Structures are given as C-alpha cells and as structure tokens.
Coordinates of C-alpha atoms in Angstrom, one line a residue:
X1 CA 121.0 108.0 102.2
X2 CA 123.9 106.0 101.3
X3 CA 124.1 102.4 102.0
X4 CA 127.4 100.2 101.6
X5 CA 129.4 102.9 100.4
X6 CA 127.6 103.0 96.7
X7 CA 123.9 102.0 96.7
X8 CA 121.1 103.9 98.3
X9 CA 118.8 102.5 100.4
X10 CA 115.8 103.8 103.0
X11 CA 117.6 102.8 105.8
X12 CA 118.8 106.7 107.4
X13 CA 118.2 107.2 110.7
X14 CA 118.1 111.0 109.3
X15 CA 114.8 110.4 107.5
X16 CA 111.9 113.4 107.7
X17 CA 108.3 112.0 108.9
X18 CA 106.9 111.0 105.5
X19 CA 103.6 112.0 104.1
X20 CA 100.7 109.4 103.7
X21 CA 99.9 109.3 100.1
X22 CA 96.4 108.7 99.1
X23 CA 94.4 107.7 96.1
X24 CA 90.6 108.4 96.0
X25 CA 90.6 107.7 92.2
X26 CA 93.6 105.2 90.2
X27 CA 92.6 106.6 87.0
X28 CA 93.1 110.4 88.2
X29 CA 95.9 112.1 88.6
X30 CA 94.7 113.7 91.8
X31 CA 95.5 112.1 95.1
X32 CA 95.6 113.1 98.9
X33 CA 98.2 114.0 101.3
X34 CA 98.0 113.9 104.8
X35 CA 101.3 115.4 106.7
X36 CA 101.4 113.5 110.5
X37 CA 103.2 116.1 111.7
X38 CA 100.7 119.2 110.9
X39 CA 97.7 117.4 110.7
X40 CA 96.5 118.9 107.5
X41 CA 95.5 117.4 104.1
X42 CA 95.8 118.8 100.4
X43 CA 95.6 117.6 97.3
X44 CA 98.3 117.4 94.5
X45 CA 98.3 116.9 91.1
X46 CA 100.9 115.7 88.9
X47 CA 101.4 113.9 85.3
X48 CA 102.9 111.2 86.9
X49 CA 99.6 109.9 87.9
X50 CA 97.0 108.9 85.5
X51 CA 96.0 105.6 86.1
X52 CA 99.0 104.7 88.4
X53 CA 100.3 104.5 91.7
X54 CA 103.7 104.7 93.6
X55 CA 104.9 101.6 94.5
X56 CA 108.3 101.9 95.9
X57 CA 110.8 105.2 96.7
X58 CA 114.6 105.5 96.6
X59 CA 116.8 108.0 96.3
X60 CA 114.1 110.5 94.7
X61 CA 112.6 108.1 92.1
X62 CA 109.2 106.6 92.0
X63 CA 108.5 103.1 90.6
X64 CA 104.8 104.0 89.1
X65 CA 102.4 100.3 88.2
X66 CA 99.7 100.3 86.4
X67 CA 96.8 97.9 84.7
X68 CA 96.9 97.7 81.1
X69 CA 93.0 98.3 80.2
X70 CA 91.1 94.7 79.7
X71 CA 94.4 93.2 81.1
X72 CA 94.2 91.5 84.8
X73 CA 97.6 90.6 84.2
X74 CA 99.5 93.0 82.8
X75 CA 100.8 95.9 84.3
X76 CA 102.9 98.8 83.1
X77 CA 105.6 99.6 85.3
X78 CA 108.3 102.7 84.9
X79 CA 110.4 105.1 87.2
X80 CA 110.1 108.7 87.1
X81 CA 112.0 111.4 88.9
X82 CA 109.5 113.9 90.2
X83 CA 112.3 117.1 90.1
X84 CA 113.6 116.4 87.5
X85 CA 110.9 115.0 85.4
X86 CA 113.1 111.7 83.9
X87 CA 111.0 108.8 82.9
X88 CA 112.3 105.4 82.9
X89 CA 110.5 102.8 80.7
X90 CA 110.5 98.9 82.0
X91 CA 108.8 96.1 80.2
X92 CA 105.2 95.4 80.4
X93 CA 105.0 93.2 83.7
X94 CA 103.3 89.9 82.4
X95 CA 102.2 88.0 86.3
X96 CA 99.1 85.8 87.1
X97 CA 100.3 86.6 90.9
X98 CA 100.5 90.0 92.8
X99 CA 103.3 91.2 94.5
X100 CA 106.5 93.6 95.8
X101 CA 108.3 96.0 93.8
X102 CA 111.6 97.4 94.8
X103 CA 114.8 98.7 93.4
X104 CA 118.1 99.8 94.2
X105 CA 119.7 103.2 92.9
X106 CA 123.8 103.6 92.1
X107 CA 126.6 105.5 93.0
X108 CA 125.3 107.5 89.9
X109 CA 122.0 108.4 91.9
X110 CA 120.5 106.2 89.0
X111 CA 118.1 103.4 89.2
X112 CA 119.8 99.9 87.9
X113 CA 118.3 96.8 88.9
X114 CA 114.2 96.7 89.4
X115 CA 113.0 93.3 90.9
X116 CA 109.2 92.1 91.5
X117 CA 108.5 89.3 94.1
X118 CA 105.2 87.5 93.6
X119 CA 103.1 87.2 97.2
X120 CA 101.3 83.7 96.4
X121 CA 103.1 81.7 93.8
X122 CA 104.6 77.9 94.5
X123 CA 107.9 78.9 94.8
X124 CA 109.7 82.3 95.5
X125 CA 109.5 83.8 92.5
X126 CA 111.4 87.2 91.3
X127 CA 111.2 89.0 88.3
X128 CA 113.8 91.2 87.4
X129 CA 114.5 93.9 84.9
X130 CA 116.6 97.2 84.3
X131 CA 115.6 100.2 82.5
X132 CA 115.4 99.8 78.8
X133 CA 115.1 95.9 78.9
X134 CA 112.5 94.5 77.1
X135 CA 111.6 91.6 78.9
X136 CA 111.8 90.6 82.3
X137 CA 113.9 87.3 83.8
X138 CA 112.7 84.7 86.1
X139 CA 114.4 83.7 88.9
X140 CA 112.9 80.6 91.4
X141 CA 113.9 79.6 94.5
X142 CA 113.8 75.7 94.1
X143 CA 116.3 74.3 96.8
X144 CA 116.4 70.9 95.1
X145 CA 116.3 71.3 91.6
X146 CA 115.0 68.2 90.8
X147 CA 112.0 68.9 92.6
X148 CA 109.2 69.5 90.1
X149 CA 107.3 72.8 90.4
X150 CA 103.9 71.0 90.3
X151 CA 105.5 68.9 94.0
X152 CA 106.1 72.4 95.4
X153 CA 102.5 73.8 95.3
X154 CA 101.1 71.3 97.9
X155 CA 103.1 74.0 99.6
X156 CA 102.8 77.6 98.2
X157 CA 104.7 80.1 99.2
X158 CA 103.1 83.5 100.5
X159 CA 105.0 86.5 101.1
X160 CA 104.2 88.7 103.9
X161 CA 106.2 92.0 103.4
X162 CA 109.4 92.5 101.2
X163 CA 112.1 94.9 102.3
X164 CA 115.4 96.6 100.2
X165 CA 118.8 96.1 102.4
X166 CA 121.4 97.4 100.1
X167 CA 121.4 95.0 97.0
X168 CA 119.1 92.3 98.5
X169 CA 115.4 91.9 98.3
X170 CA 114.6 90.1 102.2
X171 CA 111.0 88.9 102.6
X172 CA 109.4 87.1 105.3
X173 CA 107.2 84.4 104.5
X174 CA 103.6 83.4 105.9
X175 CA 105.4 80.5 108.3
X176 CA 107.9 83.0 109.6
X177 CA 111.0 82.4 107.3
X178 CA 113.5 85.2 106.2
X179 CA 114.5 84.4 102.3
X180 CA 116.7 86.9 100.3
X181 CA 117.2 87.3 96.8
X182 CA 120.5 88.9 95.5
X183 CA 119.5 91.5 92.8
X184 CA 123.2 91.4 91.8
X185 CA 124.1 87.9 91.7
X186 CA 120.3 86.6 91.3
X187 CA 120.1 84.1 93.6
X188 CA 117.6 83.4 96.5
X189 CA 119.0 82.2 99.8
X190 CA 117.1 81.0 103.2
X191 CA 117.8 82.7 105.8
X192 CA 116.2 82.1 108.6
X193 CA 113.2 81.9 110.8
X194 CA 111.8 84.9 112.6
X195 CA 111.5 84.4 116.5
X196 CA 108.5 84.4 118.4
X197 CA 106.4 84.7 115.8
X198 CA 102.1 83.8 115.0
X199 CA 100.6 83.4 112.4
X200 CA 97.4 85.5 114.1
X201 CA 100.0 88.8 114.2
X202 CA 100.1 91.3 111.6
X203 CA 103.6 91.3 110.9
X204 CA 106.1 94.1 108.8
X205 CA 109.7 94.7 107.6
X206 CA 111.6 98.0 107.9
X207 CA 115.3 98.3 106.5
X208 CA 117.2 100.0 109.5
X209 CA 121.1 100.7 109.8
X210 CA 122.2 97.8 107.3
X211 CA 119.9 95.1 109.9
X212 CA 116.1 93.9 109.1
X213 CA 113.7 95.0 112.0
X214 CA 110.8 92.5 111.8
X215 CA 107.6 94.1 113.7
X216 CA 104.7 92.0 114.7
X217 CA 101.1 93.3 115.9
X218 CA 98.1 91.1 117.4
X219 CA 95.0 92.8 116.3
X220 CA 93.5 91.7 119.8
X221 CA 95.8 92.8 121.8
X222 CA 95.4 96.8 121.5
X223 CA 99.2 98.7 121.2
X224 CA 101.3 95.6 122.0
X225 CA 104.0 95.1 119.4
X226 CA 107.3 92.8 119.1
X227 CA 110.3 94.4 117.4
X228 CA 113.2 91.6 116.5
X229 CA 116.2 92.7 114.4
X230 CA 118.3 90.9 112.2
X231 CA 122.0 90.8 111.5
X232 CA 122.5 89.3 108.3
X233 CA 126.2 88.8 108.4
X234 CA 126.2 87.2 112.1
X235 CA 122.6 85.3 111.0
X236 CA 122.0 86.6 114.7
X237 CA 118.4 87.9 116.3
X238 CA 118.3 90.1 119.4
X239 CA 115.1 92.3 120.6
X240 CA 115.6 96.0 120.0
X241 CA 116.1 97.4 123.9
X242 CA 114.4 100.5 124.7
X243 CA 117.5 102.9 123.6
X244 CA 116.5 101.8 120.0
X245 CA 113.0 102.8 120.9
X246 CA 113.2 105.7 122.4
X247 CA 112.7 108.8 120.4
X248 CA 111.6 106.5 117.7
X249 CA 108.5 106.9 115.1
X250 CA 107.9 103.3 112.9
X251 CA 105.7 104.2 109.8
X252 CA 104.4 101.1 108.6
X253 CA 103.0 99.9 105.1
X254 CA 103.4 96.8 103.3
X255 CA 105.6 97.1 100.5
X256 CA 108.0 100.1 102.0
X257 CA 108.1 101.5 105.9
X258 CA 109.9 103.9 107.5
X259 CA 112.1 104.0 111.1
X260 CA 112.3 107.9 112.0
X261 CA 113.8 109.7 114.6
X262 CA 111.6 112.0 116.6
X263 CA 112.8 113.3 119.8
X264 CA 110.7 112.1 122.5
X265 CA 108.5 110.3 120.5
X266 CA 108.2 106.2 121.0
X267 CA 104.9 105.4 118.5
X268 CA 103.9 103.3 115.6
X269 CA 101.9 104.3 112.6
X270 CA 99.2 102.3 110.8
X271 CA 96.8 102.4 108.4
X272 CA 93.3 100.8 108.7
X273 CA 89.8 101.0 108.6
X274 CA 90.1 100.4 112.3
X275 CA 92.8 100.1 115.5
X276 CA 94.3 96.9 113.8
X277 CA 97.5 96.2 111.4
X278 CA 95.2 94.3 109.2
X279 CA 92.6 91.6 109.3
X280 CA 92.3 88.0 110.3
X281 CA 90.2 85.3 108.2
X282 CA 90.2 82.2 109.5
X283 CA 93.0 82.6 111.2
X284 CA 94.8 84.0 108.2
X285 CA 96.4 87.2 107.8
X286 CA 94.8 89.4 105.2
X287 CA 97.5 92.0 105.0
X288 CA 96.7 95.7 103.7
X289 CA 98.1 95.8 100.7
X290 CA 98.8 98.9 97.8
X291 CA 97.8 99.7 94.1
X292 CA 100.3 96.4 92.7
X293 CA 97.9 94.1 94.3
X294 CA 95.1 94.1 91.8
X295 CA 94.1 95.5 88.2
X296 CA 91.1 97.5 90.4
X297 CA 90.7 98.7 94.1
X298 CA 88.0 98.4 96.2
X299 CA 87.5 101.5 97.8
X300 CA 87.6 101.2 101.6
X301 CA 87.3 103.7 104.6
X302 CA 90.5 104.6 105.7
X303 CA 92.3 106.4 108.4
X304 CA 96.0 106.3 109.8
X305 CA 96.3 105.1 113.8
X306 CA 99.0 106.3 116.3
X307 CA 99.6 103.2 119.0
X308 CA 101.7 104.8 121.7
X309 CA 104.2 102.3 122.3
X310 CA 104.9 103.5 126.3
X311 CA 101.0 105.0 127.4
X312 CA 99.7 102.1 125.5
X313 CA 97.5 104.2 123.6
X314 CA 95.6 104.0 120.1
X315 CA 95.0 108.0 118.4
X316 CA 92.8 108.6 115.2
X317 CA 95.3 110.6 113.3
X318 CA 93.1 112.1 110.7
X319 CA 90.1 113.7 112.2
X320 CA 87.6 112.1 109.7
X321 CA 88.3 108.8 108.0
X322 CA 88.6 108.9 104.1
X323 CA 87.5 106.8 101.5
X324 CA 90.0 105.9 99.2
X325 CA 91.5 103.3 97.1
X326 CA 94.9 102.7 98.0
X327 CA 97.7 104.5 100.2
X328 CA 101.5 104.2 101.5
X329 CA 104.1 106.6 102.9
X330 CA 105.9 108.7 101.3
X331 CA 109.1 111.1 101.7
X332 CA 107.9 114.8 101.7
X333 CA 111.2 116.0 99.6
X334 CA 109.3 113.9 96.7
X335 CA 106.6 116.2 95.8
X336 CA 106.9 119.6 96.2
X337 CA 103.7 120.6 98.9

C-alpha cells in the first residue's frame, strides 16, 4: 500500500473487505469480530487489549488509546505491531478535547510522525509526537496571528471526520471546509469548502487514489448518498461518475474508512443503532464516534447496515444487534482469525 513513492497510506484500491472490530468490554482484552463477507462472528483475544482500543491502522501497526485511571484527560497512547509483537511508546496524551488519531509509516515500514486533531477546540488544533518523544507539540491554525485565541471561540471549530493522504492530516469541518495539516512541515492550510453540503447530512472522509472522497448521508432520506472527490493539487471538485462506483464497497467509520473493490458490488457500510449514519440534535450532527472520544463508553445497541446504492436498499448485516461499547473497521491481515 504505497503512497507517493515512500509513505504508506490506506488509499489501495487492492484492499480486502475489512473486519468490524468490536468492544463489548474497554477494560478486557476480549473483543468481537464480525467478517461482512461470511457473516460470522468470533471472538479474539490478544495482550494488546486491556483497557484500550484501536484507533487508527497503517501498514500493519495499531495506534492503541487509553484512559489513565481517575484521569478524564489523559490518555495513554502507543503503536504495536500485532505479527511481530513491537511496541512503540508515545507520551501520555494530556487534552481537555477529544479527537482523531492518525499516522503515517516510512519507506522503512516504520511508524514516524503520530498527530492528534482535537474535534471541538477554538482553533484547529494538532498534537504531534514520534515514538520515543516525551512530550507532544502544539500546532494552531490561527490565520491571523494577532488574533487572540479567546476572539476565536465565539467561533469554535468542530471537526467532522479526519482522513491520512500521504503526509497530510485533511479534515472537514462542521460548516463544510477542507483544512490540512502537514505532518512534515507542521503547518495547517485551508483548503476549501466541500460542495453541496448540509449541515443535517451525516458526512465522512475516505483517502482514495492520492484524492479525498467526501461522502454525505441524510438520515431521512433512506440509501441516498453524495460522493464528491477532491484533487488537492488542482484544488478541483468533481462527482465520482458511476465507473468509480461500480464494483465498489465504501466501509465507513469516523476516524478511518475504507474504499474496496468488490466485483459487482455498488453498497455502503454503516454502523448504527439504526438505518442512519448518525444522529441529529437540534439540527446538529452527533457523529458516531470510537474509544478516543471519551475516558468511558456508553454501551449502545449496535449493528452494521448495508445501503444498496443502485436497488436503494437498507440490509441488517448482523443477524442480531450487539451491545457493545465501541467499534471501527479493520484490515483482516491484522489479526490472525
């Protein structure tokens, strides 16, 4: 899964169907997976576990989080390699704000640069740190820097959905703008704003041929669902035509989602308590998040929903909904099944 000739990325349009990852307990180190493809579910164990969660895949490593006890702030982040069984320390993540992890891997097939973007905070924020650091750095995106922080949070920024394209973190924002953050030269950038786009929509990011697909979904609307992608060099949107959908599977999760190639196949895949991308409060999006949003889970009945994108039909994937505390895709070469 290379990516600009030296990083990797999980942008392959060779990618296998990934497995949805589930966590009935945090502080276990059992958890559920469901394969799409075979409809069954099993349980694995593994010491990478206890008390944490997988919050972001590349090349064949796992960035794990988790809560430090009688800490809602802290959370104790490392990478692990589940074949090989390397472990990675980072610093103790010190946030008031929840957020994205994601990381880039080298030529090497080691990870270098790890970056966490806060969802709510008054600017964009990024902290960044590489293995055997012992502190993270700050980084704000303050266009005018002589702009106090305190004038910015009459206007807060929320991040939607975060996505890895080679070096660059690219998140969407609440209002529909695209901002990147270099994890080489740290520096944010605006981008641009998303087309067609509603507050009202559930809305995703998937990393796909060295472009940024942006996906929206109205709840209300059963199976309909926009597909925009972006070329960063051009700064150019176009609609993805139906020879990029066809024989196409999305797996979507905020945090990481997959494009997949499955012949004859046009579908999306969600998680949800119900046939919806995520909730609506007010008029607000209330996205599903993972296990980084939060020292503790609620647990919540879960399922995963198939939204035929040409019959314009909704399937319930797992015969009987699950209760569980968090979830996201995975790759099935990370754990052996």
């Amino acid at each position: 899964m290379e990516t600009n000739g030296t990083e990797k990325n999980n942008c392959s349009k060779e990618l296998m169907v990934p497995l949805a990852l589930f966590a009935v307990e945090l502080n276990s180190k059992k958890r559920l997976l469901f394969d799409v493809s075979s409809r069954k579910i099993h349980g694995v164990t593994s010491t990478v576990f206890p008390d944490a969660f997988c919050e972001f895949e590349n090349g064949g490593w796992l960035l794990m989080a988790q809560h430090k006890p009688l800490s809602f702030q802290d959370q104790i982040v490392f990478l692990v390699h589940p074949s090989t069984g390397t472990h990675l320390d980072l610093p103790v993540l010190r946030s008031p704000n929840e957020g994205f992890f994601v990381f880039y891997v080298g030529s090497h097939g080691m990870p270098l640069v790890v970056a966490f973007i806060e969802i709510m905070s008054a600017v964009p924020t990024a902290h960044i740190a590489c293995p055997g650091d012992v502190y993270w750095s700050i980084y704000k995106h303050i266009s005018d820097p002589e702009m106090s922080e305190a004038m910015h949070k009459v206007q807060s920024a929320l991040i939607v959905d975060v996505v890895l394209l080679g070096k660059q973190a690219v998140c969407v924002d609440f209002h529909g703008q695209i901002l990147s953050f270099s994890i080489t030269d740290m520096t944010w950038r605006t981008v641009s704003s998303c087309p067609d786009w509603s507050k009202q929509d559930s809305h995703f990011l998937v990393a796909s041929n060295e472009q940024v697909v942006a996906i929206s979904h109205p709840c209300k609307t059963g199976s309909a669902f926009k597909f925009f992608k972006l070329d960063l060099q051009a700064m150019e949107w176009s609609l993805l035509d139906d020879r990029e959908l066809d024989n196409t599977s999305w797996f979507l999760c905020k945090g990481q989602s997959y494009r997949v190639k499955e012949e004859g196949k046009r579908r999306v895949y969600l998680f949800g308590p119900n046939k919806c991308a995520g909730s609506i409060v007010n008029g607000t999006e209330v996205a599903t998040f993972t296990g980084s949003l939060g020292p503790s889970t609620l647990k919540s009945i879960t399922n995963i929903y198939a939204y035929d994108l040409v019959d314009e039909t909704v399937e319930t994937v797992i015969p009987a909904s699950i209760v569980t505390e968090v979830h996201r895709w995975i790759l099935p070469s990370t754990f052996a099944t």
